[in-house]
Short mmCIF file of C-alpha atoms in Angstrom, two decimals:
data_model
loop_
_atom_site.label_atom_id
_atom_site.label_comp_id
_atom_site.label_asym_id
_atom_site.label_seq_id
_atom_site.Cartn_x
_atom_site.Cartn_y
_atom_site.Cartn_z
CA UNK V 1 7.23 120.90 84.49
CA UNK V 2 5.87 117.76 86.05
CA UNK V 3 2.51 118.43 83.87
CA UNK V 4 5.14 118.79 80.29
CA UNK V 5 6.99 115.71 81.30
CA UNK V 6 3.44 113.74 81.54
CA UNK V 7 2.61 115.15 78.35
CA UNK V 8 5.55 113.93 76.55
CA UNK V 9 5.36 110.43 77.99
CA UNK V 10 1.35 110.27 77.40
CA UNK V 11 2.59 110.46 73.61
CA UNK V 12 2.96 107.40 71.48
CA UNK V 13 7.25 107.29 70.88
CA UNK V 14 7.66 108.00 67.53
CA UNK V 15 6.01 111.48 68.46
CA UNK V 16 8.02 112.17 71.29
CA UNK V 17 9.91 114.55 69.08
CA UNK V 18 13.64 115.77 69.86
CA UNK V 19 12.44 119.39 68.48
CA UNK V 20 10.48 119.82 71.21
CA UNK V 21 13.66 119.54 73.63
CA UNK V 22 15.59 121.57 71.21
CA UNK V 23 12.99 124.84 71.86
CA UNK V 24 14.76 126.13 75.19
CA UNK V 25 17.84 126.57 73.01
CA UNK V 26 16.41 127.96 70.05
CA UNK V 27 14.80 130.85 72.59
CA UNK V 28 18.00 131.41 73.83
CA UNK V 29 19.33 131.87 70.52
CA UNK V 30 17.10 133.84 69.68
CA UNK V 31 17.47 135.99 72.33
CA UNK V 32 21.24 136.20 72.29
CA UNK V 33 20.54 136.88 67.93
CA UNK V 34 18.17 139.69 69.35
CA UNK V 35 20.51 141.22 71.60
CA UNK V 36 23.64 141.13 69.65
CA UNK V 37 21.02 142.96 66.87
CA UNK V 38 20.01 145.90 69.39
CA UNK V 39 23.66 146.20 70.85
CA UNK V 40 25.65 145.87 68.03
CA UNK V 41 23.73 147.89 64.66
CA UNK V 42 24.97 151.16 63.77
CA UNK V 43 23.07 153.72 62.59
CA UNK V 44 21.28 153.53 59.82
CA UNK V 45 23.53 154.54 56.45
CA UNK V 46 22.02 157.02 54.34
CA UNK V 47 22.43 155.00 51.08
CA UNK V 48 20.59 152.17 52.93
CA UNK V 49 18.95 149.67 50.26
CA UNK V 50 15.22 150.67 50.01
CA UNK V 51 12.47 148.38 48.32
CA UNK V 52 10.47 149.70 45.53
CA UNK V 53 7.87 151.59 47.21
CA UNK V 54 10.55 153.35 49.47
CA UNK V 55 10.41 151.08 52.58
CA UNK V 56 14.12 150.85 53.85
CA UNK V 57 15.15 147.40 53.85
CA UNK V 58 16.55 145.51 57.15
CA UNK V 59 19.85 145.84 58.18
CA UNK V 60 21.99 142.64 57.76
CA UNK V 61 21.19 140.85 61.37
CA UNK V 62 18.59 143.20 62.35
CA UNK V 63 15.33 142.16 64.33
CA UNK V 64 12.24 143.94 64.32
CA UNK V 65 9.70 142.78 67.78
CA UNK V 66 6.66 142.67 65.83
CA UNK V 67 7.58 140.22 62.82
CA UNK V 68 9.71 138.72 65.59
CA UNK V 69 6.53 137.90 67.75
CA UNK V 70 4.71 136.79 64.47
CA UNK V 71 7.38 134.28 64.04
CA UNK V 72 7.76 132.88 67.15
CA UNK V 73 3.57 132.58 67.46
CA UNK V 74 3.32 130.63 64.05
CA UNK V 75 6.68 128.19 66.03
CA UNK V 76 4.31 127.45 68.67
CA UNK V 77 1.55 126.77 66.63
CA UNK V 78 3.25 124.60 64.50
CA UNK V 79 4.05 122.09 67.00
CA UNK V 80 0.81 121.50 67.71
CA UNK V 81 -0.06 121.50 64.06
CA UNK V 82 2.40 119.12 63.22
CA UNK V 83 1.86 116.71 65.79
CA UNK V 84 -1.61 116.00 64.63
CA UNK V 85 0.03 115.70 61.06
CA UNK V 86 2.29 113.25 62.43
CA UNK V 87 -0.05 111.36 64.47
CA UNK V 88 -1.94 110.69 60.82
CA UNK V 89 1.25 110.14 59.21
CA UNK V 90 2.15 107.70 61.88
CA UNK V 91 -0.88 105.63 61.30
CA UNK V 92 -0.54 105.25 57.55
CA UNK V 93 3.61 104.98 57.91
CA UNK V 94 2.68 101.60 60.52
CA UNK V 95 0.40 100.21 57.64
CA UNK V 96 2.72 100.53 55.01
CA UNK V 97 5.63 99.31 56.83
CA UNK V 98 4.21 96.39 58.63
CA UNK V 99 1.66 95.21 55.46
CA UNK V 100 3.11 96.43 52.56
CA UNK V 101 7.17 96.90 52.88
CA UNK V 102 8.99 93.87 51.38
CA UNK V 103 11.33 93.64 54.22
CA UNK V 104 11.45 95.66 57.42
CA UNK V 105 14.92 97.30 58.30
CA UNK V 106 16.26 96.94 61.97
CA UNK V 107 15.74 99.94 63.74
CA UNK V 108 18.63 99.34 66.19
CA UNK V 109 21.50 99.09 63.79
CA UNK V 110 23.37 102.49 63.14
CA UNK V 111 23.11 101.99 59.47
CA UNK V 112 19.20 102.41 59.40
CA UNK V 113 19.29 105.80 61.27
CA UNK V 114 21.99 107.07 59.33
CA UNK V 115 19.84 105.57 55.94
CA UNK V 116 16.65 107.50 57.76
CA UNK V 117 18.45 111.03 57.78
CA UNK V 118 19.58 110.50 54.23
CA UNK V 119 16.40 109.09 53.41
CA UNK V 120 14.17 112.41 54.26
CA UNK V 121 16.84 114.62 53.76
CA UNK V 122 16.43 113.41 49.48
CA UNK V 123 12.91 113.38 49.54
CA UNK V 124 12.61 116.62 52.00
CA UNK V 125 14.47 118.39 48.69
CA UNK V 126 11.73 117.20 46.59
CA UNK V 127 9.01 117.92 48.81
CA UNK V 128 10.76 121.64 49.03
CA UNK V 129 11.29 122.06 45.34
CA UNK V 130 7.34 121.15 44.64
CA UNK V 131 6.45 123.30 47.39
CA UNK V 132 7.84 126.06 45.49
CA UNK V 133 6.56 124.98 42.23
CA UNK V 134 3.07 123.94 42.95
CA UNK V 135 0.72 126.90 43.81
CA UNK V 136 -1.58 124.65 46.05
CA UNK V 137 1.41 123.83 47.51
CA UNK V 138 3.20 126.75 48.02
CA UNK V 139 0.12 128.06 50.08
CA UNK V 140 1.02 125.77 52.47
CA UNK V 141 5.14 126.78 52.42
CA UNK V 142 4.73 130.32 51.86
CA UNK V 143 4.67 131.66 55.65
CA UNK V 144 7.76 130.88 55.78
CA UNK V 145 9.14 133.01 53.58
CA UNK V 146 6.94 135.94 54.39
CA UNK V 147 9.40 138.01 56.75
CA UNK V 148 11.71 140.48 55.50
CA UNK V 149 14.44 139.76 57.96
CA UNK V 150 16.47 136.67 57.83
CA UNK V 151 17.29 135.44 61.57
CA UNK V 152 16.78 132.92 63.66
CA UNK V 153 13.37 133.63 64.71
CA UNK V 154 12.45 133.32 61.06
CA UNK V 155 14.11 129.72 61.30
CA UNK V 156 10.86 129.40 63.81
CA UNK V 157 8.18 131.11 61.27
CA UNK V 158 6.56 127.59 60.34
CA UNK V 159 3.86 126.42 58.31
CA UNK V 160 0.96 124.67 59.97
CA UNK V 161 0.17 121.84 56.98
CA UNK V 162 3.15 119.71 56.73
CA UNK V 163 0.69 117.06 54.47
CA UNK V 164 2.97 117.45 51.14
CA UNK V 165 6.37 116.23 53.65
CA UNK V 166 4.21 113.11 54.81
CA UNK V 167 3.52 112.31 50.96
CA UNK V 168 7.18 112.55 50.11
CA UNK V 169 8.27 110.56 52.90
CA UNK V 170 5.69 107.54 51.80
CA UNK V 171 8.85 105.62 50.08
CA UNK V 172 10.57 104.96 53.04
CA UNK V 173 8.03 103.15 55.20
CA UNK V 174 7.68 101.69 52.06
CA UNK V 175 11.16 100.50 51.85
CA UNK V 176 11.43 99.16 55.06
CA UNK V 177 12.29 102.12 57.60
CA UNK V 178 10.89 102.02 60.74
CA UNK V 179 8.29 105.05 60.99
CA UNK V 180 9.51 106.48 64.27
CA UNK V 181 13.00 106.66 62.53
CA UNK V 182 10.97 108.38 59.65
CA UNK V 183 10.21 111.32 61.87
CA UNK V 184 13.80 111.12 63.86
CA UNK V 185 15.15 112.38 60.85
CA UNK V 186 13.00 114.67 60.77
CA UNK V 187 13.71 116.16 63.59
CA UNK V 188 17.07 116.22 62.95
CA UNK V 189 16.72 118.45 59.69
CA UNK V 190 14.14 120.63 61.67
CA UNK V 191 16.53 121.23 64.00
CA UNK V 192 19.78 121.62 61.90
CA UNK V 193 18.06 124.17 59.88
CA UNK V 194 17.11 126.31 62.53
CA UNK V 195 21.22 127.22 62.71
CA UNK V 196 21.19 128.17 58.75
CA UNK V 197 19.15 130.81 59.77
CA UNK V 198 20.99 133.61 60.05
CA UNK V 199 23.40 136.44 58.95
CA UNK V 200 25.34 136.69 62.08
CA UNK V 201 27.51 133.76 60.18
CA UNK V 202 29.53 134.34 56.95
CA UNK V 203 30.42 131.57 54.56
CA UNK V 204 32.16 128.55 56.06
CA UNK V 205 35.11 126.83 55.39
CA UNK V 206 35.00 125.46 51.74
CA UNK V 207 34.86 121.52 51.68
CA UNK V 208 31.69 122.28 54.14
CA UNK V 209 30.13 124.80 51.80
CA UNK V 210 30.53 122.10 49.04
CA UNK V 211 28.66 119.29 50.96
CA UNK V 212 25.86 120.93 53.48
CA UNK V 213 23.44 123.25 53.91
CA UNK V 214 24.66 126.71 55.26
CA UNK V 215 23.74 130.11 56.43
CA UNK V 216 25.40 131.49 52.95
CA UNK V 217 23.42 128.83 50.94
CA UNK V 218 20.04 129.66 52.96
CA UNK V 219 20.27 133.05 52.54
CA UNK V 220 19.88 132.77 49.08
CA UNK V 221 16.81 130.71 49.28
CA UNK V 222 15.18 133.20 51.20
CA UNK V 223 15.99 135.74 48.58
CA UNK V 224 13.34 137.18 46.20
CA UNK V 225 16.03 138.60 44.20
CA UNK V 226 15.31 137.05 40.10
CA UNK V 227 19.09 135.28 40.25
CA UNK V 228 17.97 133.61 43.40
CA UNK V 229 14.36 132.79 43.26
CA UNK V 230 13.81 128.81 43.13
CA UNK V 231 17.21 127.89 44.18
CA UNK V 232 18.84 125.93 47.17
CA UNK V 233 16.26 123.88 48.77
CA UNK V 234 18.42 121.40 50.56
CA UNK V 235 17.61 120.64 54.26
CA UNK V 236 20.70 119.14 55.75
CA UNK V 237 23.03 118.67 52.19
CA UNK V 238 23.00 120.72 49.21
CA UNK V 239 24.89 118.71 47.33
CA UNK V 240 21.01 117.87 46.30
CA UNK V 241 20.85 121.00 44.56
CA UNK V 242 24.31 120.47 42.89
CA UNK V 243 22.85 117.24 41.93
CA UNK V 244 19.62 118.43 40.52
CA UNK V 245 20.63 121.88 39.01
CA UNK V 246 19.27 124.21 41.53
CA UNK V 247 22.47 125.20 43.10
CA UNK V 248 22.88 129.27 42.95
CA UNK V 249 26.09 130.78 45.35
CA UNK V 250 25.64 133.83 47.20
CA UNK V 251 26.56 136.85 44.74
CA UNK V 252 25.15 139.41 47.29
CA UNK V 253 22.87 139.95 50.04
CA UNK V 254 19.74 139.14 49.39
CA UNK V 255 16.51 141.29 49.58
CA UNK V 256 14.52 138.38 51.66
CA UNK V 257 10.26 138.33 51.67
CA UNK V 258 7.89 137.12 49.19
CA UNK V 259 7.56 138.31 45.56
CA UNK V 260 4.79 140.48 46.69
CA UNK V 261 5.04 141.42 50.08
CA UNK V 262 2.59 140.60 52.56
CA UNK V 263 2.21 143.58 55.07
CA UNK V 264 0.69 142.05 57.59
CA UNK V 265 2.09 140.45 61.12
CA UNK V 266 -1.79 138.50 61.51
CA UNK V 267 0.02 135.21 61.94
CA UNK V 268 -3.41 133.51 60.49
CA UNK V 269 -3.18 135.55 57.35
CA UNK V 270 -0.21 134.97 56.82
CA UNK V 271 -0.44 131.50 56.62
CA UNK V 272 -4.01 131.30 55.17
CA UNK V 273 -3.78 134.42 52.60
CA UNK V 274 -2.79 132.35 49.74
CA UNK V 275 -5.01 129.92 49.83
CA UNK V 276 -7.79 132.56 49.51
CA UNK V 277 -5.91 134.28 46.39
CA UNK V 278 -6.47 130.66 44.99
CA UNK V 279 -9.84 130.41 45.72
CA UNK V 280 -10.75 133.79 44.10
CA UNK V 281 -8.52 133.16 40.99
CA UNK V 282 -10.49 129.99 40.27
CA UNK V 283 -13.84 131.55 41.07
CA UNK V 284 -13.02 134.42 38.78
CA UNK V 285 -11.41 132.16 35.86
CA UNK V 286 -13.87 130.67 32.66
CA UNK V 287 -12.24 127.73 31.64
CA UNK V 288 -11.31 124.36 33.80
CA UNK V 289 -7.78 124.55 32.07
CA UNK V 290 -7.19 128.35 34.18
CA UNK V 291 -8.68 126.89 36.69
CA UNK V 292 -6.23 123.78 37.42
CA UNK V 293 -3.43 126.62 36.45
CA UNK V 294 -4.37 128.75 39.22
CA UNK V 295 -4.23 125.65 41.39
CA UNK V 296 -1.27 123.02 40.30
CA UNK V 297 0.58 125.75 38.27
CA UNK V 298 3.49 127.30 40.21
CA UNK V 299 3.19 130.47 41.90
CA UNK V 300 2.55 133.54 40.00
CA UNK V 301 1.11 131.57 36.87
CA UNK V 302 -0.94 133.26 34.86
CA UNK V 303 -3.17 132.51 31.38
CA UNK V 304 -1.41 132.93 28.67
CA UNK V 305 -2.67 136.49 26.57
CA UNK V 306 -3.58 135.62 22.75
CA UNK V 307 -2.57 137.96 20.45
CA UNK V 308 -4.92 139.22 18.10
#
């Protein structure tokens, strides 16, 4: 312990990150998630929903250890990963804010914190909606979408390039807000997202649906159902995505995963596999116009076919 507390205080502030002091209780949620899962499913229903190649689907809640493990693995990782994205971020964020921003905002009045949550939260939506939109992008989001179950361990399944968030957030440094208050906020989404995780929770009481982010509205962006692909990328609000016309209600459970499954728990090919699709799609392609498809394009683009 003494050894993690050094640690912590060895970093520079705006790194000390509240996420990290959130893990013990996302373990315990986990486990508690994990328990209720093993305890509590019944059997297995005959008419269970199978996927098109016959695998039966998860039941609603369920765990399963090994895409569990996977999950939790990529977590650690990640917060590693994302410190030394952060620790880059930082250094640019300090330029911009003490050269370049027109006026600096006071980072002990409540106003600028509660400006810093709103701040990332808007440009975390935009940073989300490329992410699914932009293949090159997308390589770097995709892990986390790559589990079949939808639980709170998956909340942990992170991607280890968080470069496309630190370009998003480049406006507000920009504008004045202090960097460490940059990556407070954050924290804060990381953390409230974790909790939208999950299908232990039903839909919430209405004025709350209508404003935030929720299990009900998650679940749907997890989906690779057609009706919900694309939809619901709020963080913290999704009143973004009422805003912006990406807004699609839960009309069922979803069927959660990646358009084309990965089967694989290799938590390094899962978060590396589409970059190497990319690669061999541009090697293989004639033109420089397929070529930029393959890599801006969003995901699943493909040339269009002439007709002769």
């Amino acid at each position: 312990m003494d050894a993690l507390a050094n640690l912590w205080h060895a970093l520079p502030e705006p790194l000390r990150d509240p996420v990290a002091l959130a893990v013990p209780f996302f373990i315990v949620f986990v486990a508690v998630e994990g328990l209720a899962a093993a305890l509590l499913e019944d059997e297995r229903p005959e008419d269970q929903r199978r996927t098109p190649d016959g695998r039966a689907l998860p039941l609603p809640g369920g765990y399963d250890r090994r895409d569990a493990i996977a999950s939790l693995s990529m977590g650690a990782v990640s917060v590693l990963t994302m410190t030394l994205w952060k620790t880059l971020g930082l250094l640019v964020y300090s330029v911009l804010f003490v050269w370049v921003a027109p006026w600096q905002l006071p980072i002990d009045a409540w106003w600028t914190w509660l400006l810093a949550i709103l701040g990332v939260d808007f440009f975390f939506y935009w940073a989300h909606r490329v992410a699914h939109r932009v293949r090159l992008v997308w390589a770097t989001h995709q892990a986390h979408h790559s589990s079949e179950y939808f639980n709170f361990a998956t909340a942990l399944r992170q991607k280890w390039n968080n470069s496309a968030e630190l370009v998003f957030w480049l406006p507000l440094p920009l504008l004045g807000m202090p960097p460490a208050l940059v990556f407070f906020g954050f924290s804060v989404s990381l953390v409230y997202q974790f909790f939208v995780h999950t299908e232990r929770v039903d839909r919430l009481w209405r004025p709350i649906e209508l404003v935030f982010n929720t299990p009900s509205h998650h679940r749907v962006h997890h989906g690779r159902d057609l009706e919900y692909l694309d939809r619901n990328y709020g963080g913290i609000l999704i009143v973004w995505d009422r805003l912006f016309g990406s807004f699609q209600p839960e009309l069922h459970r979803p069927t959660y995963g990646l358009t084309s499954p990965v089967t694989t728990n290799h938590i390094v090919k899962l978060q590396t596999h589409e970059y190497a699709a990319i690669v061999r799609d541009v090697r293989r392609s004639p033109t420089l116009r397929n070529k930029l498809g393959y890599v801006f394009g969003p995901p699943g683009w493909r040339p269009a076919q002439r007709v002769s």
